Short mmCIF file of N, CA and C in Angstrom, two decimals:
data_model
loop_
_atom_site.label_atom_id
_atom_site.label_comp_id
_atom_site.label_asym_id
_atom_site.label_seq_id
_atom_site.Cartn_x
_atom_site.Cartn_y
_atom_site.Cartn_z
N MET D 246 -35.11 -143.45 83.89
CA MET D 246 -34.74 -142.50 85.04
C MET D 246 -35.86 -141.41 85.21
N ARG D 247 -36.59 -141.41 86.38
CA ARG D 247 -37.50 -140.52 86.63
C ARG D 247 -37.10 -139.54 87.64
N THR D 248 -37.41 -138.32 87.31
CA THR D 248 -36.95 -137.05 88.20
C THR D 248 -38.33 -136.61 88.95
N SER D 249 -38.45 -136.68 90.16
CA SER D 249 -39.53 -135.98 90.85
C SER D 249 -39.17 -134.54 91.34
N PHE D 250 -40.20 -133.92 91.54
CA PHE D 250 -40.12 -132.44 91.69
C PHE D 250 -41.08 -132.11 92.71
N ASP D 251 -40.66 -131.26 93.87
CA ASP D 251 -41.57 -131.03 95.01
C ASP D 251 -42.10 -129.44 94.61
N PHE D 252 -43.41 -129.37 94.57
CA PHE D 252 -44.01 -128.14 94.08
C PHE D 252 -44.66 -127.34 95.32
N SER D 253 -44.22 -127.78 96.43
CA SER D 253 -44.69 -127.26 97.79
C SER D 253 -44.17 -125.72 97.99
N PRO D 254 -42.88 -125.58 97.58
CA PRO D 254 -42.31 -124.13 97.72
C PRO D 254 -43.05 -123.26 96.79
N PHE D 255 -43.70 -123.64 95.78
CA PHE D 255 -44.55 -122.86 94.73
C PHE D 255 -45.66 -122.40 95.49
N ALA D 256 -46.46 -123.43 96.28
CA ALA D 256 -47.68 -123.16 97.13
C ALA D 256 -47.47 -122.21 98.40
N ARG D 257 -46.18 -122.07 98.82
CA ARG D 257 -45.90 -121.06 99.82
C ARG D 257 -45.84 -119.63 99.26
N SER D 258 -45.71 -119.26 97.96
CA SER D 258 -45.55 -117.96 97.29
C SER D 258 -46.81 -117.85 96.52
N THR D 259 -47.84 -118.58 96.37
CA THR D 259 -49.09 -118.49 95.44
C THR D 259 -50.18 -118.52 96.42
N VAL D 260 -51.17 -117.75 95.88
CA VAL D 260 -52.58 -117.71 96.60
C VAL D 260 -53.53 -117.94 95.41
N GLY D 261 -54.60 -118.89 95.67
CA GLY D 261 -55.69 -118.92 94.63
C GLY D 261 -55.38 -119.91 93.74
N PHE D 262 -54.24 -120.66 93.68
CA PHE D 262 -53.99 -121.64 92.70
C PHE D 262 -54.10 -123.09 93.29
N ASP D 263 -54.95 -123.25 94.11
CA ASP D 263 -55.05 -124.40 94.81
C ASP D 263 -55.28 -125.88 94.08
N ARG D 264 -56.16 -125.76 92.93
CA ARG D 264 -56.36 -126.82 92.12
C ARG D 264 -55.24 -127.22 91.46
N MET D 265 -54.39 -126.28 90.83
CA MET D 265 -53.31 -126.43 89.97
C MET D 265 -52.19 -126.84 90.80
N LEU D 266 -51.85 -126.50 92.03
CA LEU D 266 -50.88 -127.17 92.75
C LEU D 266 -51.12 -128.38 93.26
N ARG D 267 -52.34 -128.77 93.45
CA ARG D 267 -52.69 -130.01 94.03
C ARG D 267 -52.23 -131.08 92.80
N LEU D 268 -52.55 -130.64 91.72
CA LEU D 268 -52.28 -131.46 90.36
C LEU D 268 -50.47 -131.73 90.14
N LEU D 269 -50.01 -130.71 90.50
CA LEU D 269 -48.55 -130.84 90.22
C LEU D 269 -47.85 -131.09 91.40
N ASP D 270 -48.44 -131.29 92.63
CA ASP D 270 -47.64 -131.77 93.84
C ASP D 270 -46.94 -133.08 93.44
N GLY D 271 -45.70 -133.17 93.74
CA GLY D 271 -44.81 -134.38 93.46
C GLY D 271 -43.88 -134.75 94.72
N GLY D 272 -42.62 -135.15 94.24
CA GLY D 272 -41.79 -135.87 95.07
C GLY D 272 -40.78 -135.02 95.94
N ALA D 273 -39.53 -135.30 95.74
CA ALA D 273 -38.58 -134.69 96.49
C ALA D 273 -37.97 -133.48 95.90
N GLY D 274 -37.25 -132.62 96.76
CA GLY D 274 -36.43 -131.27 96.90
C GLY D 274 -36.41 -130.37 95.80
N ALA D 275 -37.10 -129.36 95.77
CA ALA D 275 -36.83 -128.18 94.95
C ALA D 275 -36.34 -126.99 95.57
N GLY D 276 -36.40 -125.97 95.25
CA GLY D 276 -35.94 -124.84 95.77
C GLY D 276 -36.27 -124.30 97.09
N GLU D 277 -35.36 -123.46 97.76
CA GLU D 277 -36.07 -122.92 98.93
C GLU D 277 -36.77 -121.69 99.05
N ALA D 278 -37.74 -121.82 99.96
CA ALA D 278 -38.38 -120.51 99.97
C ALA D 278 -38.16 -119.64 100.92
N PRO D 279 -38.32 -118.26 101.26
CA PRO D 279 -37.82 -117.29 102.13
C PRO D 279 -38.14 -118.02 103.56
N SER D 280 -37.34 -117.90 104.60
CA SER D 280 -37.91 -118.40 105.71
C SER D 280 -38.10 -117.35 106.96
N TYR D 281 -37.69 -116.09 106.46
CA TYR D 281 -37.69 -114.81 107.29
C TYR D 281 -38.40 -113.94 106.66
N PRO D 282 -39.26 -113.37 107.07
CA PRO D 282 -40.24 -113.97 108.53
C PRO D 282 -41.14 -115.10 108.21
N PRO D 283 -41.27 -115.63 109.28
CA PRO D 283 -42.26 -116.95 108.88
C PRO D 283 -43.56 -116.42 108.82
N TYR D 284 -44.55 -117.19 107.76
CA TYR D 284 -45.62 -116.80 107.39
C TYR D 284 -46.58 -117.94 107.15
N ASN D 285 -48.05 -117.62 107.37
CA ASN D 285 -48.85 -118.70 106.98
C ASN D 285 -49.76 -118.37 105.79
N ILE D 286 -50.07 -119.15 105.03
CA ILE D 286 -51.44 -118.85 103.99
C ILE D 286 -52.47 -119.85 104.36
N ALA D 287 -53.63 -119.04 104.62
CA ALA D 287 -54.78 -119.86 105.05
C ALA D 287 -55.89 -119.62 104.11
N LYS D 288 -56.88 -120.53 103.59
CA LYS D 288 -57.93 -120.50 102.80
C LYS D 288 -59.09 -120.28 104.28
N THR D 289 -59.54 -119.23 104.19
CA THR D 289 -60.74 -118.85 105.39
C THR D 289 -62.05 -119.26 105.03
N ALA D 290 -62.42 -119.33 103.63
CA ALA D 290 -63.68 -119.36 103.24
C ALA D 290 -63.66 -119.86 101.70
N ASP D 291 -64.84 -120.01 101.14
CA ASP D 291 -64.58 -120.57 99.69
C ASP D 291 -63.78 -119.59 98.81
N ASP D 292 -64.03 -118.49 98.93
CA ASP D 292 -63.58 -117.27 98.09
C ASP D 292 -62.30 -116.34 98.85
N GLN D 293 -62.22 -116.78 100.16
CA GLN D 293 -61.32 -115.97 100.92
C GLN D 293 -59.94 -116.63 101.45
N TYR D 294 -58.93 -115.75 101.40
CA TYR D 294 -57.66 -116.39 101.97
C TYR D 294 -57.17 -115.25 102.91
N GLU D 295 -56.13 -115.57 103.74
CA GLU D 295 -55.39 -114.81 104.56
C GLU D 295 -54.06 -115.07 104.61
N ILE D 296 -53.08 -114.13 104.28
CA ILE D 296 -51.61 -114.09 104.75
C ILE D 296 -51.32 -113.73 106.03
N ALA D 297 -50.63 -114.55 107.04
CA ALA D 297 -50.27 -114.06 108.21
C ALA D 297 -48.92 -113.93 108.42
N VAL D 298 -48.26 -112.82 108.41
CA VAL D 298 -46.81 -112.80 108.71
C VAL D 298 -46.46 -112.43 109.93
N ALA D 299 -45.48 -112.94 110.51
CA ALA D 299 -44.75 -112.71 111.83
C ALA D 299 -43.90 -111.44 111.95
N VAL D 300 -44.40 -110.42 112.50
CA VAL D 300 -43.52 -108.99 112.32
C VAL D 300 -43.29 -108.51 113.71
N ALA D 301 -43.03 -109.31 114.77
CA ALA D 301 -42.86 -108.68 115.96
C ALA D 301 -41.77 -107.82 116.01
N GLY D 302 -41.90 -106.67 116.76
CA GLY D 302 -40.99 -105.66 116.74
C GLY D 302 -41.28 -104.62 115.89
N PHE D 303 -41.84 -104.83 114.76
CA PHE D 303 -42.02 -103.80 113.81
C PHE D 303 -43.47 -102.89 114.02
N SER D 304 -43.19 -101.77 113.53
CA SER D 304 -44.51 -100.80 113.66
C SER D 304 -45.15 -100.66 112.32
N GLU D 305 -46.41 -100.32 112.30
CA GLU D 305 -47.18 -100.21 111.17
C GLU D 305 -46.39 -99.59 110.01
N ASP D 306 -45.86 -98.30 110.51
CA ASP D 306 -45.04 -97.22 109.88
C ASP D 306 -43.96 -98.05 109.00
N GLU D 307 -43.50 -99.15 109.46
CA GLU D 307 -42.15 -99.93 108.96
C GLU D 307 -42.51 -100.78 108.08
N LEU D 308 -43.80 -101.20 107.71
CA LEU D 308 -44.40 -102.12 106.81
C LEU D 308 -44.95 -101.70 105.67
N GLU D 309 -44.90 -102.30 104.56
CA GLU D 309 -45.49 -101.82 103.43
C GLU D 309 -46.15 -102.87 102.52
N VAL D 310 -47.36 -102.79 102.20
CA VAL D 310 -47.92 -104.03 101.42
C VAL D 310 -48.46 -103.29 100.09
N LYS D 311 -47.91 -103.83 99.18
CA LYS D 311 -48.31 -103.40 97.69
C LYS D 311 -48.82 -104.47 96.83
N VAL D 312 -49.60 -104.18 95.75
CA VAL D 312 -50.11 -105.14 94.77
C VAL D 312 -49.74 -104.57 93.35
N HIS D 313 -49.09 -105.08 92.49
CA HIS D 313 -48.81 -104.61 91.06
C HIS D 313 -48.66 -105.80 90.28
N ASP D 314 -49.51 -105.73 89.12
CA ASP D 314 -49.57 -107.00 88.17
C ASP D 314 -49.54 -108.38 88.84
N GLY D 315 -50.57 -108.55 89.74
CA GLY D 315 -50.83 -109.74 90.09
C GLY D 315 -49.80 -110.26 90.97
N GLN D 316 -48.84 -109.32 91.68
CA GLN D 316 -47.84 -109.73 92.45
C GLN D 316 -47.92 -108.90 93.87
N LEU D 317 -48.23 -109.65 94.98
CA LEU D 317 -48.39 -109.03 96.28
C LEU D 317 -46.91 -108.86 96.78
N THR D 318 -46.60 -107.81 97.51
CA THR D 318 -45.35 -107.64 97.94
C THR D 318 -45.28 -107.01 99.46
N ILE D 319 -44.96 -107.73 100.33
CA ILE D 319 -44.95 -107.35 101.68
C ILE D 319 -43.36 -106.89 102.14
N LYS D 320 -43.20 -105.85 102.64
CA LYS D 320 -41.65 -105.43 102.58
C LYS D 320 -41.51 -104.64 104.06
N SER D 321 -40.45 -104.63 104.69
CA SER D 321 -40.33 -104.11 105.89
C SER D 321 -38.92 -102.97 105.49
N THR D 322 -39.03 -101.91 106.31
CA THR D 322 -37.85 -101.04 106.23
C THR D 322 -37.57 -100.75 107.97
N PRO D 323 -36.75 -101.36 108.61
CA PRO D 323 -36.85 -101.07 110.08
C PRO D 323 -36.05 -99.83 110.16
N GLY D 324 -36.71 -98.69 111.06
CA GLY D 324 -36.23 -97.55 111.33
C GLY D 324 -35.33 -97.77 112.64
N GLN D 325 -34.12 -96.58 112.64
CA GLN D 325 -33.36 -96.61 113.65
C GLN D 325 -33.54 -95.35 114.39
N ALA D 326 -34.47 -94.65 114.02
CA ALA D 326 -34.60 -93.33 114.72
C ALA D 326 -35.11 -93.51 116.06
N GLY D 327 -34.58 -92.83 117.00
CA GLY D 327 -35.06 -92.88 118.42
C GLY D 327 -34.68 -94.36 119.00
N LYS D 328 -33.76 -95.11 118.75
CA LYS D 328 -33.20 -96.09 119.13
C LYS D 328 -31.91 -95.72 120.01
N GLU D 329 -32.01 -96.14 121.42
CA GLU D 329 -30.98 -95.89 122.18
C GLU D 329 -29.84 -97.28 121.97
N GLU D 330 -28.70 -96.87 122.22
CA GLU D 330 -27.87 -97.94 122.40
C GLU D 330 -27.96 -98.94 123.19
N VAL D 331 -27.99 -100.27 122.95
CA VAL D 331 -28.64 -101.22 123.86
C VAL D 331 -27.13 -102.40 123.64
N SER D 332 -26.99 -102.90 124.69
CA SER D 332 -25.96 -104.10 124.52
C SER D 332 -26.49 -105.31 124.97
N TYR D 333 -27.12 -106.17 123.88
CA TYR D 333 -27.94 -107.05 124.10
C TYR D 333 -27.01 -108.55 124.58
N LEU D 334 -27.70 -109.41 125.71
CA LEU D 334 -27.12 -110.33 126.06
C LEU D 334 -27.58 -111.41 125.33
N HIS D 335 -28.73 -111.45 124.84
CA HIS D 335 -29.25 -112.55 123.85
C HIS D 335 -30.12 -111.74 123.01
N ARG D 336 -29.87 -111.79 121.52
CA ARG D 336 -30.99 -111.22 120.60
C ARG D 336 -31.60 -112.36 119.74
N GLY D 337 -32.68 -112.73 120.20
CA GLY D 337 -33.67 -113.44 119.65
C GLY D 337 -34.78 -113.02 118.66
N ILE D 338 -35.02 -111.79 118.68
CA ILE D 338 -35.93 -111.15 117.81
C ILE D 338 -35.19 -110.41 116.74
N ALA D 339 -35.53 -110.80 115.93
CA ALA D 339 -34.69 -110.21 114.47
C ALA D 339 -35.55 -109.03 113.99
N ARG D 340 -34.93 -108.01 113.42
CA ARG D 340 -35.57 -106.64 113.02
C ARG D 340 -34.72 -106.35 111.71
N ARG D 341 -34.52 -107.25 110.86
CA ARG D 341 -33.85 -107.08 109.66
C ARG D 341 -34.87 -106.88 108.77
N ALA D 342 -34.43 -106.17 107.56
CA ALA D 342 -35.36 -105.80 106.58
C ALA D 342 -35.78 -106.96 105.90
N PHE D 343 -36.80 -107.36 105.21
CA PHE D 343 -37.23 -108.33 104.40
C PHE D 343 -38.11 -108.01 103.44
N GLU D 344 -38.50 -108.87 102.27
CA GLU D 344 -39.19 -108.68 101.20
C GLU D 344 -40.06 -109.96 100.81
N LEU D 345 -41.06 -110.03 100.80
CA LEU D 345 -41.81 -111.34 100.69
C LEU D 345 -42.52 -111.05 99.45
N ARG D 346 -42.72 -111.76 98.50
CA ARG D 346 -43.55 -111.76 97.13
C ARG D 346 -44.36 -113.00 97.06
N PHE D 347 -45.77 -112.77 96.48
CA PHE D 347 -46.63 -113.69 96.39
C PHE D 347 -47.38 -113.47 94.99
N SER D 348 -47.42 -114.58 94.37
CA SER D 348 -48.23 -114.47 92.99
C SER D 348 -49.49 -114.62 93.07
N LEU D 349 -50.37 -113.78 92.72
CA LEU D 349 -51.78 -113.96 93.06
C LEU D 349 -52.54 -114.48 91.70
N ALA D 350 -53.32 -115.37 91.66
CA ALA D 350 -54.26 -116.09 90.86
C ALA D 350 -55.10 -114.90 90.30
N ASP D 351 -55.50 -115.25 88.97
CA ASP D 351 -56.47 -114.30 88.46
C ASP D 351 -57.85 -114.10 89.48
N TYR D 352 -58.11 -112.92 89.37
CA TYR D 352 -59.44 -112.40 90.25
C TYR D 352 -59.23 -112.29 91.78
N ILE D 353 -58.10 -112.65 92.21
CA ILE D 353 -57.53 -112.33 93.61
C ILE D 353 -57.42 -110.97 93.86
N GLU D 354 -57.92 -110.51 94.98
CA GLU D 354 -57.75 -108.96 95.18
C GLU D 354 -57.37 -108.78 96.82
N VAL D 355 -56.48 -107.86 96.94
CA VAL D 355 -56.25 -107.59 98.67
C VAL D 355 -57.59 -106.85 99.13
N SER D 356 -58.19 -107.24 100.01
CA SER D 356 -59.34 -106.57 100.67
C SER D 356 -59.00 -105.75 101.95
N GLY D 357 -57.76 -105.86 102.59
CA GLY D 357 -57.43 -105.18 103.65
C GLY D 357 -56.06 -105.88 104.37
N ALA D 358 -55.55 -104.87 105.24
CA ALA D 358 -54.29 -105.63 105.91
C ALA D 358 -54.38 -104.81 107.44
N HIS D 359 -54.01 -105.61 108.28
CA HIS D 359 -53.92 -104.71 109.79
C HIS D 359 -52.70 -105.73 110.61
N VAL D 360 -52.37 -105.01 111.44
CA VAL D 360 -51.22 -105.60 112.48
C VAL D 360 -52.04 -105.84 113.72
N ASP D 361 -51.83 -106.99 114.31
CA ASP D 361 -52.43 -107.44 115.68
C ASP D 361 -51.58 -108.28 116.40
N ASN D 362 -51.07 -108.05 117.40
CA ASN D 362 -50.30 -108.80 118.36
C ASN D 362 -49.03 -109.36 117.59
N GLY D 363 -48.29 -108.43 116.75
CA GLY D 363 -47.07 -108.97 116.27
C GLY D 363 -47.30 -109.67 114.98
N MET D 364 -48.47 -109.76 114.58
CA MET D 364 -48.81 -110.38 113.24
C MET D 364 -49.48 -109.48 112.35
N LEU D 365 -48.91 -109.49 110.94
CA LEU D 365 -49.50 -108.87 109.79
C LEU D 365 -50.66 -109.69 109.16
N HIS D 366 -51.98 -109.44 109.21
CA HIS D 366 -52.69 -110.15 108.62
C HIS D 366 -53.07 -109.47 107.08
N VAL D 367 -52.95 -110.12 106.07
CA VAL D 367 -53.38 -109.55 105.02
C VAL D 367 -54.48 -110.36 104.21
N GLU D 368 -55.71 -109.69 103.99
CA GLU D 368 -56.90 -110.32 103.67
C GLU D 368 -57.11 -110.37 102.35
N LEU D 369 -57.31 -111.69 101.45
CA LEU D 369 -57.52 -111.78 100.22
C LEU D 369 -58.91 -112.30 100.05
N VAL D 370 -59.39 -111.83 98.69
CA VAL D 370 -60.65 -112.37 98.40
C VAL D 370 -60.52 -112.59 96.88
N ARG D 371 -61.36 -113.62 96.40
CA ARG D 371 -61.33 -114.03 95.06
C ARG D 371 -62.83 -113.37 94.67
N ASN D 372 -62.70 -112.49 93.39
CA ASN D 372 -63.95 -111.77 93.05
C ASN D 372 -63.99 -112.17 91.32
N VAL D 373 -64.75 -113.22 91.12
CA VAL D 373 -64.94 -113.50 89.91
C VAL D 373 -66.05 -112.95 89.21
N PRO D 374 -65.90 -112.27 88.13
CA PRO D 374 -66.91 -111.56 87.37
C PRO D 374 -68.27 -112.75 86.93
N GLU D 375 -69.35 -112.14 87.10
CA GLU D 375 -70.51 -113.13 86.88
C GLU D 375 -70.43 -113.61 85.42
N ALA D 376 -69.69 -113.04 84.59
CA ALA D 376 -69.76 -113.56 83.22
C ALA D 376 -68.94 -114.72 83.03
N LYS D 377 -67.75 -114.75 84.52
CA LYS D 377 -66.80 -116.05 84.28
C LYS D 377 -67.48 -117.17 85.04
N LYS D 378 -68.43 -116.88 85.99
CA LYS D 378 -68.94 -118.06 86.76
C LYS D 378 -69.57 -119.01 86.11
N PRO D 379 -69.59 -120.20 86.74
CA PRO D 379 -70.17 -121.41 86.01
C PRO D 379 -71.72 -121.02 86.23
N ARG D 380 -72.48 -121.63 85.21
CA ARG D 380 -73.81 -121.26 85.43
C ARG D 380 -74.57 -122.73 84.85
N SER D 381 -75.76 -122.88 85.54
CA SER D 381 -76.39 -124.07 85.09
C SER D 381 -77.39 -123.77 84.03
N ILE D 382 -77.39 -124.94 83.15
CA ILE D 382 -78.49 -124.80 82.03
C ILE D 382 -79.49 -125.82 82.19
N ALA D 383 -80.87 -125.25 82.19
CA ALA D 383 -81.91 -126.13 82.13
C ALA D 383 -81.83 -127.06 81.05
N ILE D 384 -82.50 -128.06 81.47
CA ILE D 384 -82.51 -129.30 80.18
C ILE D 384 -84.05 -129.58 80.16
N GLY D 385 -84.40 -129.33 78.93
CA GLY D 385 -86.14 -129.48 78.75
C GLY D 385 -86.41 -131.06 77.82
N LYS D 386 -87.55 -130.97 77.35
CA LYS D 386 -87.93 -132.10 76.81
C LYS D 386 -87.57 -131.50 75.35
N ALA D 387 -87.35 -132.52 74.36
CA ALA D 387 -87.35 -132.35 72.74
C ALA D 387 -88.56 -131.95 72.40
N ASP D 388 -88.32 -130.85 71.30
CA ASP D 388 -89.74 -130.18 70.79
C ASP D 388 -90.33 -131.29 70.00
N THR D 389 -91.55 -131.22 70.34
CA THR D 389 -92.72 -132.43 69.79
C THR D 389 -93.18 -131.99 68.31
N LYS D 390 -92.93 -130.75 68.11
CA LYS D 390 -93.35 -129.94 66.70
C LYS D 390 -92.75 -131.16 65.50
N LYS D 391 -93.79 -131.25 64.68
CA LYS D 391 -93.36 -131.99 63.51
C LYS D 391 -92.28 -131.04 62.68
N ALA D 392 -91.39 -131.98 61.92
CA ALA D 392 -90.20 -131.30 61.12
C ALA D 392 -90.95 -130.98 59.55
N LEU D 393 -90.88 -129.77 59.20
CA LEU D 393 -91.36 -129.50 57.90
C LEU D 393 -90.65 -130.52 56.65
N THR D 394 -91.47 -130.91 55.71
CA THR D 394 -91.08 -131.83 54.83
C THR D 394 -90.76 -130.57 53.53
N ALA D 395 -90.03 -131.19 52.67
CA ALA D 395 -89.82 -130.17 51.61
C ALA D 395 -91.13 -129.72 50.85
N GLU D 396 -91.94 -130.61 50.71
CA GLU D 396 -93.51 -130.11 50.15
C GLU D 396 -94.06 -128.91 50.99
N GLU D 397 -94.06 -129.16 52.33
CA GLU D 397 -94.67 -128.10 53.03
C GLU D 397 -94.05 -126.59 53.11
N ALA D 398 -93.01 -126.85 53.05
CA ALA D 398 -91.75 -125.60 52.90
C ALA D 398 -92.02 -124.69 51.41
N ALA D 399 -92.58 -125.61 50.57
CA ALA D 399 -92.84 -124.74 49.30
C ALA D 399 -94.13 -124.03 49.18
#
């Protein structure tokens, strides 16, 4: 009996683990990822990513973006100050509190965040230190010098 696992929910909450998730991607039904608010994770360049979160109705003051120990947290605290009592006939825009968490891969850093047209954009960049980057080694010809014999060395 073989059990299949779907690793796509992990892909929704991790950034920079592309290769590992492709290797682990499998069959059917694992856990549920948060569905509110909806968000996208995009790879915008070789070493750049963007998380876009739908935050219609929230102001910049009601949103918080933090990074701690490789964990990115996006949180809302909807304010009630200045709200007049309104009787909604239909309420389709949710303004409830939320908290999204994303595990960041090594060397992934948050480079900025901004709100535009009801979307929170969080820019991420992979900054790999030079010592950790792959480097090419030149291949030369074998040394044509004669090896010393025991008599020559003495």
